[in-house]
mmCIF file of C-alpha atoms and ligand atoms in Angstrom:
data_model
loop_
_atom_site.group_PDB
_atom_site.id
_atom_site.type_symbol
_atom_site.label_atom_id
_atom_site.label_comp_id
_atom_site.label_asym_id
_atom_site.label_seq_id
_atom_site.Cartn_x
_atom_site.Cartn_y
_atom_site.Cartn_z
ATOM 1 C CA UNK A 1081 12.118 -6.617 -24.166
ATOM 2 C CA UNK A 1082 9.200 -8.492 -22.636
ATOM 3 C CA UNK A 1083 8.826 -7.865 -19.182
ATOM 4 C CA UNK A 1084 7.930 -11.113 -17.231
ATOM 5 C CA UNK A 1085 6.907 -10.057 -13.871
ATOM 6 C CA UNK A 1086 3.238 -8.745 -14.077
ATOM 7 C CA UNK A 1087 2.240 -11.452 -15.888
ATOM 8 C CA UNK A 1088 -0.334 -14.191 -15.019
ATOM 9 C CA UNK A 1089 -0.141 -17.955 -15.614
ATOM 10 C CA UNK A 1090 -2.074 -17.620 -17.973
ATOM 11 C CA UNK A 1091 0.420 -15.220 -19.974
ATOM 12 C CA UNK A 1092 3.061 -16.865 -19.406
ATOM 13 C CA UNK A 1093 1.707 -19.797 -20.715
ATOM 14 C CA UNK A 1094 1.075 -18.358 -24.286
ATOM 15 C CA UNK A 1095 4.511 -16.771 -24.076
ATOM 16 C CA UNK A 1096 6.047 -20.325 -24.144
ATOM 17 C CA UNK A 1097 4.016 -21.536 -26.670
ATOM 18 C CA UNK A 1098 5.112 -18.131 -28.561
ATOM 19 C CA UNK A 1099 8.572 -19.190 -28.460
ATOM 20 C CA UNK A 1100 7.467 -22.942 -29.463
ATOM 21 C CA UNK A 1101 7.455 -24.897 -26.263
ATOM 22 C CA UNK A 1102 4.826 -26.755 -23.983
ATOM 23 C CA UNK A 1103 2.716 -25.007 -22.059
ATOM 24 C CA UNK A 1104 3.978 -26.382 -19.024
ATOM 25 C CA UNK A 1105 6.999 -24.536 -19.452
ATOM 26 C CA UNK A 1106 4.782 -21.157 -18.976
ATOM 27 C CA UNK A 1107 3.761 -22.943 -15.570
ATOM 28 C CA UNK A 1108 7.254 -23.582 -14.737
ATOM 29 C CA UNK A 1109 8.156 -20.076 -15.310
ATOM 30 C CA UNK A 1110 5.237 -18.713 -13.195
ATOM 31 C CA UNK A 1111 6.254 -20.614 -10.064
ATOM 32 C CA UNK A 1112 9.751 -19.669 -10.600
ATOM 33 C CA UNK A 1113 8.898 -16.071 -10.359
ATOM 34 C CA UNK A 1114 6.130 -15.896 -7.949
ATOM 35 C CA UNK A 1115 6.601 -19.120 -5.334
ATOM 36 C CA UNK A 1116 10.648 -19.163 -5.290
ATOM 37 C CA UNK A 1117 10.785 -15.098 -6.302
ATOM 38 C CA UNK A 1118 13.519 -15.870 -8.500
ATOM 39 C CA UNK A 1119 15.045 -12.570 -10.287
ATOM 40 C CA UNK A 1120 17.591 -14.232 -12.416
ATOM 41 C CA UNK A 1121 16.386 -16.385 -15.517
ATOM 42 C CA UNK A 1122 19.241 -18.321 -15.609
ATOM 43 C CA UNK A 1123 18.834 -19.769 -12.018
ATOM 44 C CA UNK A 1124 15.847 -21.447 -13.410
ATOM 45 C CA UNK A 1125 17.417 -24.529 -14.153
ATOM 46 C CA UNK A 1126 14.225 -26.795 -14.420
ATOM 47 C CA UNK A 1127 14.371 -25.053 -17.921
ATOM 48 C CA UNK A 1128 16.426 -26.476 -20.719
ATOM 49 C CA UNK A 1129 19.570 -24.153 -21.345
ATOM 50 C CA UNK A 1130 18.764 -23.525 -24.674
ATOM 51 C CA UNK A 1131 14.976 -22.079 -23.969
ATOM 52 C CA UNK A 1132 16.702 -19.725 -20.755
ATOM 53 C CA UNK A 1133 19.029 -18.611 -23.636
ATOM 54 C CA UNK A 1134 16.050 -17.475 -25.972
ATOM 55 C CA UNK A 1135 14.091 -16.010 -22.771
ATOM 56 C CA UNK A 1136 17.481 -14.191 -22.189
ATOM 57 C CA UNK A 1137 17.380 -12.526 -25.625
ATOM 58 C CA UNK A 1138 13.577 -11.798 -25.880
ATOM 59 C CA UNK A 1139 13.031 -11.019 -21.916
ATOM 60 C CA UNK A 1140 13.436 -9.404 -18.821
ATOM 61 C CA UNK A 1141 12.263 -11.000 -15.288
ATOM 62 C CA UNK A 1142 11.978 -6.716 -14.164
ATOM 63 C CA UNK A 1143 13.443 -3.770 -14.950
ATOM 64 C CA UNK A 1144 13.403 -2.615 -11.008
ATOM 65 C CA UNK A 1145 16.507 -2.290 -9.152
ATOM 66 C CA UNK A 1146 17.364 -1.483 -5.861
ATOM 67 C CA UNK A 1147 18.789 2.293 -5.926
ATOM 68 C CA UNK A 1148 19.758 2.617 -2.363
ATOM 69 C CA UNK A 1149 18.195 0.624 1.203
ATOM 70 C CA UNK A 1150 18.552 3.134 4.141
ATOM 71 C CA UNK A 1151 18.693 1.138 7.890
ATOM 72 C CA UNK A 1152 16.639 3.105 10.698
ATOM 73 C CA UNK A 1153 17.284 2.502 14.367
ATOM 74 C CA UNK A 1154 14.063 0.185 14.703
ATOM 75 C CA UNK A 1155 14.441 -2.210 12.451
ATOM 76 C CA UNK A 1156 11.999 -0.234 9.906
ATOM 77 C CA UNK A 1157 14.065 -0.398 6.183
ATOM 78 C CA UNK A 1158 13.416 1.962 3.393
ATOM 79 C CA UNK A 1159 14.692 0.974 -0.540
ATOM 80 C CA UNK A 1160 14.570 3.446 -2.622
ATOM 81 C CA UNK A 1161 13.581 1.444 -6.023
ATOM 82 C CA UNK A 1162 14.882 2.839 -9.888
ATOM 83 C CA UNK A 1163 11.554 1.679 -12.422
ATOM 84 C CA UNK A 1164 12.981 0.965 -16.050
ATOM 85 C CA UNK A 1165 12.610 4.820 -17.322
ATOM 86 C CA UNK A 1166 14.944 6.017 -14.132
ATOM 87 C CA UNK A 1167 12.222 6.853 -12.132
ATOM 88 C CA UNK A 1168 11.946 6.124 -8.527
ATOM 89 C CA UNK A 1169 9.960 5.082 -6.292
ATOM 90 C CA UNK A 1170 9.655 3.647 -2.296
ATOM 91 C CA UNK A 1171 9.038 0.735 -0.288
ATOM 92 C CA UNK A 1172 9.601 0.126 3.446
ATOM 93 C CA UNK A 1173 10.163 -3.042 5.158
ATOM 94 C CA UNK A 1174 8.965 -2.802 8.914
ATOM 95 C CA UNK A 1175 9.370 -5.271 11.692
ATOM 96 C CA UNK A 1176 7.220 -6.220 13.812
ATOM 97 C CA UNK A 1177 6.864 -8.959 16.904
ATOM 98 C CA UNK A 1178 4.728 -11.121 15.384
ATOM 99 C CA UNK A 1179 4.850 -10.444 11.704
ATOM 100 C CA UNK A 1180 6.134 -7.892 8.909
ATOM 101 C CA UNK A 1181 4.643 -5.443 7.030
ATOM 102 C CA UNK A 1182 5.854 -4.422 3.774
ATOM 103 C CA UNK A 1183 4.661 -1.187 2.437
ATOM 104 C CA UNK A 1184 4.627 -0.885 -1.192
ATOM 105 C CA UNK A 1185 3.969 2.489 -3.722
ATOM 106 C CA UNK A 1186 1.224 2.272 -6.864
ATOM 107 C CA UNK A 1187 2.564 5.443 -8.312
ATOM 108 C CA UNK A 1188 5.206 7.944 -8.896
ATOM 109 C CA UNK A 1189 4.144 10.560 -7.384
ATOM 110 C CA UNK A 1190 0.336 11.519 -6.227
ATOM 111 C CA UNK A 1191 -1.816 13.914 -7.930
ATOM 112 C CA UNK A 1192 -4.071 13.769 -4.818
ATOM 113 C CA UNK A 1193 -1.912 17.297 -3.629
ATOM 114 C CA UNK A 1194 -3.198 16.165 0.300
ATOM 115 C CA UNK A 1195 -1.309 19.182 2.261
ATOM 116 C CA UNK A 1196 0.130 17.260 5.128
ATOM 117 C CA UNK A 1197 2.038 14.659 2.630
ATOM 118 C CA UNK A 1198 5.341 14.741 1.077
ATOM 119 C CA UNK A 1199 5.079 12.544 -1.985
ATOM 120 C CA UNK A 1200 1.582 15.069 -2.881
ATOM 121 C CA UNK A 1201 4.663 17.958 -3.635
ATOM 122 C CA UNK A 1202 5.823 15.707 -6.338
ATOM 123 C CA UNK A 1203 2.757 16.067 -8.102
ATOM 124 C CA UNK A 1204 2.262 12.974 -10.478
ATOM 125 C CA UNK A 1205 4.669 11.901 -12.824
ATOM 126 C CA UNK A 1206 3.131 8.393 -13.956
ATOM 127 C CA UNK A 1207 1.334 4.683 -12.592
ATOM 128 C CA UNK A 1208 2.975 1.931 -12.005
ATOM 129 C CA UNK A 1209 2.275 -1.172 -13.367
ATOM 130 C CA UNK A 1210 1.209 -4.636 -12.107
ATOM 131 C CA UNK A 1211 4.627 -5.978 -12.225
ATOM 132 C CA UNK A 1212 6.172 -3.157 -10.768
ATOM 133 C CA UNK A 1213 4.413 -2.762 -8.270
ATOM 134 C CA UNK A 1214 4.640 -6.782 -7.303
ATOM 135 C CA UNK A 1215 8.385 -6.100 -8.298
ATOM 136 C CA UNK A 1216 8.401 -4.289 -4.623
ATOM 137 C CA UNK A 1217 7.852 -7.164 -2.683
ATOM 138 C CA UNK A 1218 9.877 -9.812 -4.248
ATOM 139 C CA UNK A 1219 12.651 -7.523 -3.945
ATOM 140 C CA UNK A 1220 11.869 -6.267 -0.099
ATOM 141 C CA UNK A 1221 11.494 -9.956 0.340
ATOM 142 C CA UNK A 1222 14.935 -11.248 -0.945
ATOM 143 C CA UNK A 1223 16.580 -8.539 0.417
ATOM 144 C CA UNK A 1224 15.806 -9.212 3.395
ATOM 145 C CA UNK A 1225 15.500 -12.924 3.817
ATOM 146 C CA UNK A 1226 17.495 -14.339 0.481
ATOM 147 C CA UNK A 1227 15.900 -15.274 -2.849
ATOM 148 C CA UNK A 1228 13.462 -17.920 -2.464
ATOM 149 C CA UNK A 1229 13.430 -18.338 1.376
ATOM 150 C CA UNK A 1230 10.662 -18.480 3.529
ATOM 151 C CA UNK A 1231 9.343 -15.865 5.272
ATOM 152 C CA UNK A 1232 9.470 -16.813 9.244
ATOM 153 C CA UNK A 1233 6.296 -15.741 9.778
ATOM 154 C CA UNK A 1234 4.599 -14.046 7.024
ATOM 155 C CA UNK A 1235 3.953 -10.776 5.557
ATOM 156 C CA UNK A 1236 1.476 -8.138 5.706
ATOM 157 C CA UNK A 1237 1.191 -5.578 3.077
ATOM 158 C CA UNK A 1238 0.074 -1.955 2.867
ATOM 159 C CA UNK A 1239 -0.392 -0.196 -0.106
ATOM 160 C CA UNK A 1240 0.207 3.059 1.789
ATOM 161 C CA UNK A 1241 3.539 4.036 0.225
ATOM 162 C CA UNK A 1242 3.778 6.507 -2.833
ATOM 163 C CA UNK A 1243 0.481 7.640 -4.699
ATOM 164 C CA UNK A 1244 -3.720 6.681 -4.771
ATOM 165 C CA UNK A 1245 -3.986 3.027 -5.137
ATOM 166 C CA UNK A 1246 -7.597 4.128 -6.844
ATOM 167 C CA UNK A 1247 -6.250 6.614 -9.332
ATOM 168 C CA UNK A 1248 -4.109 3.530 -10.712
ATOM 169 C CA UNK A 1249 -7.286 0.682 -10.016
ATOM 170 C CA UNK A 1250 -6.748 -1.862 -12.719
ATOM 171 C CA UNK A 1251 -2.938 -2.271 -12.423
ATOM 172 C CA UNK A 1252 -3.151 -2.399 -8.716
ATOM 173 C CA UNK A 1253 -6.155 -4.755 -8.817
ATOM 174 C CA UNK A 1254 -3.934 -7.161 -11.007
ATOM 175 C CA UNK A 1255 -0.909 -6.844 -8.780
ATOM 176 C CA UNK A 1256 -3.504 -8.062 -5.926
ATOM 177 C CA UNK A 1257 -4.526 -10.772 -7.619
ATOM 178 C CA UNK A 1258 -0.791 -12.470 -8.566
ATOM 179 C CA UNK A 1259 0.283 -11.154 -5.241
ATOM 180 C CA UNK A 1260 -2.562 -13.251 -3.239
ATOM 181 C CA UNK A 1261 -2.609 -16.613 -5.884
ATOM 182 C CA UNK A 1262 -2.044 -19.583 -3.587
ATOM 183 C CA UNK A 1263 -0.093 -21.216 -6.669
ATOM 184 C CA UNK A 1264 2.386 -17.822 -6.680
ATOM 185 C CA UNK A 1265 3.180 -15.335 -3.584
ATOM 186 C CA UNK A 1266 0.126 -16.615 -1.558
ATOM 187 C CA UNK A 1267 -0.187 -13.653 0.166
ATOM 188 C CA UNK A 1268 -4.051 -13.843 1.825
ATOM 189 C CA UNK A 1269 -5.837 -11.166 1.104
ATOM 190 C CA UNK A 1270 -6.806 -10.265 4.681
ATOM 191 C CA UNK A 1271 -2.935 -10.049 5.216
ATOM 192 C CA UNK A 1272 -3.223 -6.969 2.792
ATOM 193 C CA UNK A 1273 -4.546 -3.559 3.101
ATOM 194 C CA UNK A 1274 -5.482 -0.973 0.959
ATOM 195 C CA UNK A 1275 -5.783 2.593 1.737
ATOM 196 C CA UNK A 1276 -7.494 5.519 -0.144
ATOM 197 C CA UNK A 1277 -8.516 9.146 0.400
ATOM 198 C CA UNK A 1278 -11.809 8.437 -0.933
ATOM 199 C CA UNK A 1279 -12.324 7.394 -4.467
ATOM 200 C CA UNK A 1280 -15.716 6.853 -4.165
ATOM 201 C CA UNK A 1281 -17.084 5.026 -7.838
ATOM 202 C CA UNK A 1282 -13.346 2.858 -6.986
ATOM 203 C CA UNK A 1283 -14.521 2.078 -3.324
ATOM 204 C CA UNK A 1284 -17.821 0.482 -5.134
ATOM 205 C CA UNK A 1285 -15.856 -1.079 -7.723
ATOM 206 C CA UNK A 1286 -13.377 -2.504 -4.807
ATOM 207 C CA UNK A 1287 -16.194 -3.979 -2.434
ATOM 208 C CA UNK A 1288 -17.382 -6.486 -5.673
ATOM 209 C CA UNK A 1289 -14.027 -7.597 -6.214
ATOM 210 C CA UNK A 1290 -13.378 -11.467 -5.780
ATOM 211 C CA UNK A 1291 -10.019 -11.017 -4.489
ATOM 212 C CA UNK A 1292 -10.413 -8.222 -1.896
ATOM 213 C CA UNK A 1293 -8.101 -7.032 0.726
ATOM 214 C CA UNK A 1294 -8.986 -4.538 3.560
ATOM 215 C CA UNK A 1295 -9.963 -1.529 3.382
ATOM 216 C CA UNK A 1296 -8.836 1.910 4.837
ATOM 217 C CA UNK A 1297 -10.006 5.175 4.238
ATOM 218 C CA UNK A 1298 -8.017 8.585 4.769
ATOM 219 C CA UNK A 1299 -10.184 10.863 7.219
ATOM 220 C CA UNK A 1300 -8.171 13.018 8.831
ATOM 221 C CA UNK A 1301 -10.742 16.041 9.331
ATOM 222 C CA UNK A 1302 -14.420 15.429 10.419
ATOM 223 C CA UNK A 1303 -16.060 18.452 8.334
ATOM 224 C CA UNK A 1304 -16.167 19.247 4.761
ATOM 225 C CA UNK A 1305 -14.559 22.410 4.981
ATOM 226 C CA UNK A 1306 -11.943 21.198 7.216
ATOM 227 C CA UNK A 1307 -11.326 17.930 5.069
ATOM 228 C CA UNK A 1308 -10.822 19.904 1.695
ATOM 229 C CA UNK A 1309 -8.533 21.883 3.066
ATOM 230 C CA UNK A 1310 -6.317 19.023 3.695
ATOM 231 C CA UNK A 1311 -7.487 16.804 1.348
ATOM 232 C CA UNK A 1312 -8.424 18.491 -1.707
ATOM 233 C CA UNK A 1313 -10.218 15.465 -3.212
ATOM 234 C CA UNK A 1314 -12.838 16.376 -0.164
ATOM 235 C CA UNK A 1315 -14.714 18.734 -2.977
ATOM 236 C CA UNK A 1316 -15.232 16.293 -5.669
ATOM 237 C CA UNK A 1317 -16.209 13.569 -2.977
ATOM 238 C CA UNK A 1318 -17.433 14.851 -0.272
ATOM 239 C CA UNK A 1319 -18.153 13.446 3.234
ATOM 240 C CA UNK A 1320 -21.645 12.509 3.071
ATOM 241 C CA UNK A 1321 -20.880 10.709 -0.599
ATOM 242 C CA UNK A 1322 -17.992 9.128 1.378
ATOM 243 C CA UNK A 1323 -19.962 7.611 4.127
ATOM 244 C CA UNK A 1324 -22.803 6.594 2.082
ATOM 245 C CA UNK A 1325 -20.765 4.407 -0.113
ATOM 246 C CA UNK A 1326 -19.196 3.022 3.189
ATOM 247 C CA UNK A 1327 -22.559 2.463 4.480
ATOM 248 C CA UNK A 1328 -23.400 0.067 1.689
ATOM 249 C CA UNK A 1329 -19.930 -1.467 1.603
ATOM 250 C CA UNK A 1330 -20.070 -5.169 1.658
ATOM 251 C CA UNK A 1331 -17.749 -5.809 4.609
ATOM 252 C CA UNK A 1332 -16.820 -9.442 5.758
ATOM 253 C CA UNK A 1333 -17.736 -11.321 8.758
ATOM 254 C CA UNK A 1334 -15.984 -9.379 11.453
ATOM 255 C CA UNK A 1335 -14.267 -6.784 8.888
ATOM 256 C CA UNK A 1336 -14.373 -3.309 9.638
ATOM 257 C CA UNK A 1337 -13.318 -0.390 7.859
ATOM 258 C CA UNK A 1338 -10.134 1.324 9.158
ATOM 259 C CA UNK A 1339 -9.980 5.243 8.744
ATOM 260 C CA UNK A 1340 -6.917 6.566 9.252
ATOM 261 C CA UNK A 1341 -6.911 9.828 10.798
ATOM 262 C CA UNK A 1342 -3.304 12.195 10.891
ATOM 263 C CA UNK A 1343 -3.176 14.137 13.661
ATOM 264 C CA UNK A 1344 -2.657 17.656 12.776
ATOM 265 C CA UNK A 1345 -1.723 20.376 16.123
ATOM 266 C CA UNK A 1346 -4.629 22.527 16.190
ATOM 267 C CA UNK A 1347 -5.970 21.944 12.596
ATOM 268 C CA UNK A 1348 -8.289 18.766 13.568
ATOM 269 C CA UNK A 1349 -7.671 17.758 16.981
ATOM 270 C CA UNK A 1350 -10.505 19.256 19.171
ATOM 271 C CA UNK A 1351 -12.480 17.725 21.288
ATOM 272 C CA UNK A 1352 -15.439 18.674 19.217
ATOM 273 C CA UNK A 1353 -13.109 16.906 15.951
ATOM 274 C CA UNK A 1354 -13.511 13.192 18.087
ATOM 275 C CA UNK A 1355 -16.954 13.512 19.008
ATOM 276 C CA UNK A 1356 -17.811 14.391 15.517
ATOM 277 C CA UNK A 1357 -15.868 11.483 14.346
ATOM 278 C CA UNK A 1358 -17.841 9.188 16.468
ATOM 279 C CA UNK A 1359 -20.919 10.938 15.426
ATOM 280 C CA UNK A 1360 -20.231 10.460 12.226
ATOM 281 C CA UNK A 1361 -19.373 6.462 12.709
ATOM 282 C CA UNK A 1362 -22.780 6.232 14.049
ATOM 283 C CA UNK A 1363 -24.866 8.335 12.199
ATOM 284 C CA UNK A 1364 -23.888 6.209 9.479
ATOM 285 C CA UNK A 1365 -23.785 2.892 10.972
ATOM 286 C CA UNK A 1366 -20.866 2.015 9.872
ATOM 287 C CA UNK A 1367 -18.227 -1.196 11.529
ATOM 288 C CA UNK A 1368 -15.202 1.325 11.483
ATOM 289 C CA UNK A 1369 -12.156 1.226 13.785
ATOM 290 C CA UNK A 1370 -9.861 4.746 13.879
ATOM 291 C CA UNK A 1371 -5.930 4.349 13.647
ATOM 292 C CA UNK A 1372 -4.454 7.833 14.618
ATOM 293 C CA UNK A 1373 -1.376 8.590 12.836
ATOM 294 C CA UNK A 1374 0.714 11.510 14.760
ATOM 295 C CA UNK A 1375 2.138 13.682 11.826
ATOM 296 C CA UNK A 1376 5.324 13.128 10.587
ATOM 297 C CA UNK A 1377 7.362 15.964 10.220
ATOM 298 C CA UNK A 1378 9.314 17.291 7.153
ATOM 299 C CA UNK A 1379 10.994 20.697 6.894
ATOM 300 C CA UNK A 1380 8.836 21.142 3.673
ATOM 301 C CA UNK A 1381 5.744 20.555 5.367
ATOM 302 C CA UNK A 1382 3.963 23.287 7.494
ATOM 303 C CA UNK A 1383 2.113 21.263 10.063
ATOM 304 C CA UNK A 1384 3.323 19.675 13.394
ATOM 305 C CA UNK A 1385 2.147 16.855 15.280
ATOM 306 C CA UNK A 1386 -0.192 17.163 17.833
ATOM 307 C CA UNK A 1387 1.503 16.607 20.970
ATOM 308 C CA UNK A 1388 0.790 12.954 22.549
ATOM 309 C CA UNK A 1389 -1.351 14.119 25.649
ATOM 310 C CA UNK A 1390 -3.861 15.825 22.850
ATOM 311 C CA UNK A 1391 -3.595 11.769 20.965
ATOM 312 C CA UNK A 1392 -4.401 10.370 23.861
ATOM 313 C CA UNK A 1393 -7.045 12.427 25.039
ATOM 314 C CA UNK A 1394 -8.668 11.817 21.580
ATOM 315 C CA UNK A 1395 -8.401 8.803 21.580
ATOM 316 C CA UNK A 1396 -10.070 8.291 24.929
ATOM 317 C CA UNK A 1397 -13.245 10.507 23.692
ATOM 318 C CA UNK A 1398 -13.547 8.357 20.767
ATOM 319 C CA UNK A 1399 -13.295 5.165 22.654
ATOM 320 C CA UNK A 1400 -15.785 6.963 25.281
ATOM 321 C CA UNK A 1401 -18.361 7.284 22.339
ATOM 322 C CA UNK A 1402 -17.696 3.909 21.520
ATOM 323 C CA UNK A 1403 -15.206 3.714 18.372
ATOM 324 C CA UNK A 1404 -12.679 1.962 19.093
ATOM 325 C CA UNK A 1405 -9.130 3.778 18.546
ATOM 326 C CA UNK A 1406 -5.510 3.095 18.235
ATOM 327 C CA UNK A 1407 -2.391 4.931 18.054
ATOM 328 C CA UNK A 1408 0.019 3.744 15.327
ATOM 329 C CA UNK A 1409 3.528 4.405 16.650
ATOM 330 C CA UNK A 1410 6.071 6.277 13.746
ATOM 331 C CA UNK A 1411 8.643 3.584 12.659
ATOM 332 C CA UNK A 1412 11.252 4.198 9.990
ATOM 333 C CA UNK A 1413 11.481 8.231 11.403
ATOM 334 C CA UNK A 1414 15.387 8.666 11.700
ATOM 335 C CA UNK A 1415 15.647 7.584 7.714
ATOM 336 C CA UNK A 1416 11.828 9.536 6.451
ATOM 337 C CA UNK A 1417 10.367 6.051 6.127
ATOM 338 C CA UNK A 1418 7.358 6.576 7.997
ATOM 339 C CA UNK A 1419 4.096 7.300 6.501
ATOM 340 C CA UNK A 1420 3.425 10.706 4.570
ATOM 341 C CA UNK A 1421 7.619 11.053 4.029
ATOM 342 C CA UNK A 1422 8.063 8.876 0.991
ATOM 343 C CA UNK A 1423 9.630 11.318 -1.380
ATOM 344 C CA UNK A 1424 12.262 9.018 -2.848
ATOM 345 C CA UNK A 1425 14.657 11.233 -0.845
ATOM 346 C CA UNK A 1426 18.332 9.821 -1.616
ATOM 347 C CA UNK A 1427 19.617 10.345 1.925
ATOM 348 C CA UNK A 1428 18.187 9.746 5.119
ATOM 349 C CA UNK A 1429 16.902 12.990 5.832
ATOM 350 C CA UNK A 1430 17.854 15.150 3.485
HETATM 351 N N1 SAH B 1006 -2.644 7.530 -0.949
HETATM 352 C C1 SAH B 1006 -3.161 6.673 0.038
HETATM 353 C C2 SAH B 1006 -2.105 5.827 0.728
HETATM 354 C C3 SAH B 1006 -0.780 6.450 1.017
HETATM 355 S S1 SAH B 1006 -0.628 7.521 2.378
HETATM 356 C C4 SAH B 1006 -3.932 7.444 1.067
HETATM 357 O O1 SAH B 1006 -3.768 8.655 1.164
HETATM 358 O O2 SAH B 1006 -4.716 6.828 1.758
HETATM 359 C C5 SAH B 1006 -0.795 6.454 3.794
HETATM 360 C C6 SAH B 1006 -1.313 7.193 5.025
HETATM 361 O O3 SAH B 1006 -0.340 8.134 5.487
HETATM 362 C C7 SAH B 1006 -2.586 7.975 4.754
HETATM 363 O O4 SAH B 1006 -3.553 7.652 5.696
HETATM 364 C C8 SAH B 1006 -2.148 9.419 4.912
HETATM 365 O O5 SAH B 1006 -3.210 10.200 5.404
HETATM 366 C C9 SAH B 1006 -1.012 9.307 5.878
HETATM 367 N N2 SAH B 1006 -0.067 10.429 5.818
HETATM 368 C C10 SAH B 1006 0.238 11.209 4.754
HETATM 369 N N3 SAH B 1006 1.160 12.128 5.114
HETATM 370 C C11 SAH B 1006 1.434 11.931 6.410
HETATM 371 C C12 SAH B 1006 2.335 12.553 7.335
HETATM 372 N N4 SAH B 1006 3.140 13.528 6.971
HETATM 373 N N5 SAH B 1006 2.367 12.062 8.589
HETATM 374 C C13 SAH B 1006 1.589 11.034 8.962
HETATM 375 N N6 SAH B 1006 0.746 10.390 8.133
HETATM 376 C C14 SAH B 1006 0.664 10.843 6.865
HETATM 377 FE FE1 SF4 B 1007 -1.477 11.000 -2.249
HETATM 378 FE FE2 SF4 B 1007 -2.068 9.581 -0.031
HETATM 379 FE FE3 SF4 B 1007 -0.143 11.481 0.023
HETATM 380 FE FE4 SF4 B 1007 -2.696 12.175 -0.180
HETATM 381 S S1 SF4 B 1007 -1.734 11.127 1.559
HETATM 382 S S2 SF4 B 1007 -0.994 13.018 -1.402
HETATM 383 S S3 SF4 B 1007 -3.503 10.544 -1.440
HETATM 384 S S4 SF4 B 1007 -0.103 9.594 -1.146
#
């Protein structure tokens, strides 16, 4: 079976020709997919019945399915998606005031092994490719506002789900670019984030893209020893390689680097841990803001949260030392949706 999602214009132009029809037909097919997010091949009636019947025998739109979607108390919605082998994976739909975010996976599993992480214990079982991973949003999408509908007020997406967008670069990479084509999804690419814990060669690779999102980078300790503890990547990349490349990073006008920065109770929440930070933001020059995650618990993890008087306080030394700082509240909690619980857990907190 040919699976049609994933593929570009261009593709799906050479696939209709394949099957002995006009190119335009390709072109029809690619704004079926990608503009109205149609899943069914027989809703796409602009096509003659007797060419849907032949794409019916030969194709596929996508082999993903939703598995279960699990409701928290806030709005936040977590769908656990089944690939075509029976794997799984997660997404998480989360509402905000003035816009959504979708957060989508780039793997099964992560082979990262980052101690304070849930979906590091399944080690990594495979990558995902380009049209699975843009498989995620159509469905979040029509799931939540109907095939084909508008969404009131656009989307932001995160690839901060399941696994190291880096460690799967070229599928992810082509997922960005049919996710942000203005003939297709048209998702802008400054409405789309993607975070890493520090692939460096990928980070240079990333900043010379065409289509380029955000970037974030995961901190979350402020020495090497400390950072490899919790991030084991730290040793092949370490700190100063990690700042250097961020250093040179061709940002945009007014684009700064996010690092995201867990905090851990009593593993990297000193007072010494934030000015280091900022040290470290200057030291390198670098136009960096610092989102400060409080950990989210699971019973498999061993860390707790810091406690939000030590957040604040951190967050006031780094803004003191001028780096700006924010506190990203947990959504999705009450059903492990929020970040660093994405285990493709079939109940809500089991
Ligand atoms: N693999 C990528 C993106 C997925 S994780 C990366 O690591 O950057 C998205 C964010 O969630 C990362 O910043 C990560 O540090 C954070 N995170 C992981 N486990 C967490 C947990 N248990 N609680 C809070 N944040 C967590
Ligand atoms: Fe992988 Fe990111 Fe989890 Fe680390 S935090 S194990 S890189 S998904």
């Amino acid at each position: 079976m040919n699976i049609l999602l994933g593929k570009t214009e261009s593709e799906l132009v050479v696939l209709a020709q394949d099957l002995g029809e006009k190119p335009f037909r390709g072109k029809q097919l690619y704004q079926a997919l990608y503009t109205r997010r149609t899943l069914d091949l027989n809703a796409i009636t602009e096509l003659a019945k007797p060419l849907r019947e032949k794409l019916c025998e030969t194709s596929q739109i996508t082999e993903t399915t939703i598995g279960n979607v699990f409701y928290s108390s806030d709005g936040t919605r977590r769908y656990l998606l089944k690939l075509g082998d029976g794997k799984e994976v997660e997404a998480v739909f989360i509402p905000e005031e003035h816009r959504d975010t979708i957060c989508i996976s780039c793997q099964v599993g992560c082979a990262v092994g980052c101690a304070f992480c849930m979906t590091a214990q399944l080690g990594i079982k495979r990558n995902m490719t380009a049209g699975e991973i843009v498989s995620q949003v159509i469905i979040v999408l029509n799931e939540v506002y109907g095939a084909g509908a508008e969404t009131p007020h656009g989307t932001n997406l995160v690839f901060m789900g399941m696994g190291e967008s880096f460690l799967n670069y070229d599928e992810v990479m082509k997922a960005i670019r049919l996710l942000c084509d203005e003939k297709g999804l048209g998702i802008s690419p400054k409405r789309i984030t993607v975070s890493t814990s520090g692939i460096v060669p990928k980070i240079v690779s990333f900043g010379q893209e065409e289509v380029r999102p955000r970037l974030a980078i995961s901190l979350s300790g402020t020495t090497d020893e400390q950072r490899t503890k919790l991030i084991p990547l730290n040793k092949r990349y370490g700190l100063d390689e990690l700042m250097r490349a961020l250093q040179s990073y061709p940002l945009r006008d007014r684009e700064k680097i996010t690092f995201e920065y867990v905090m851990l109770d009593g593993v990297n929440d000193s007072d010494e841990d934030a000015r280091r930070l900022a040290k470290l933001v200057h030291q390198y020059h670098l136009k960096a803001k610092v989102n400060l995650i409080p950990h989210n618990p699971a019973p498999e993890l061993e860390f707790n949260s810091s406690p939000m008087s030590r957040i604040l306080k951190f967050q006031q030394l780094l803004n003191d030392n001028g780096v700006d700082a924010f506190i990203r509240r947990p959504r999705g909690q009450d059903i492990s949706a929020a970040c660093g619980q994405l285990a493709a857990r079939k109940a809500v907190n089991s």
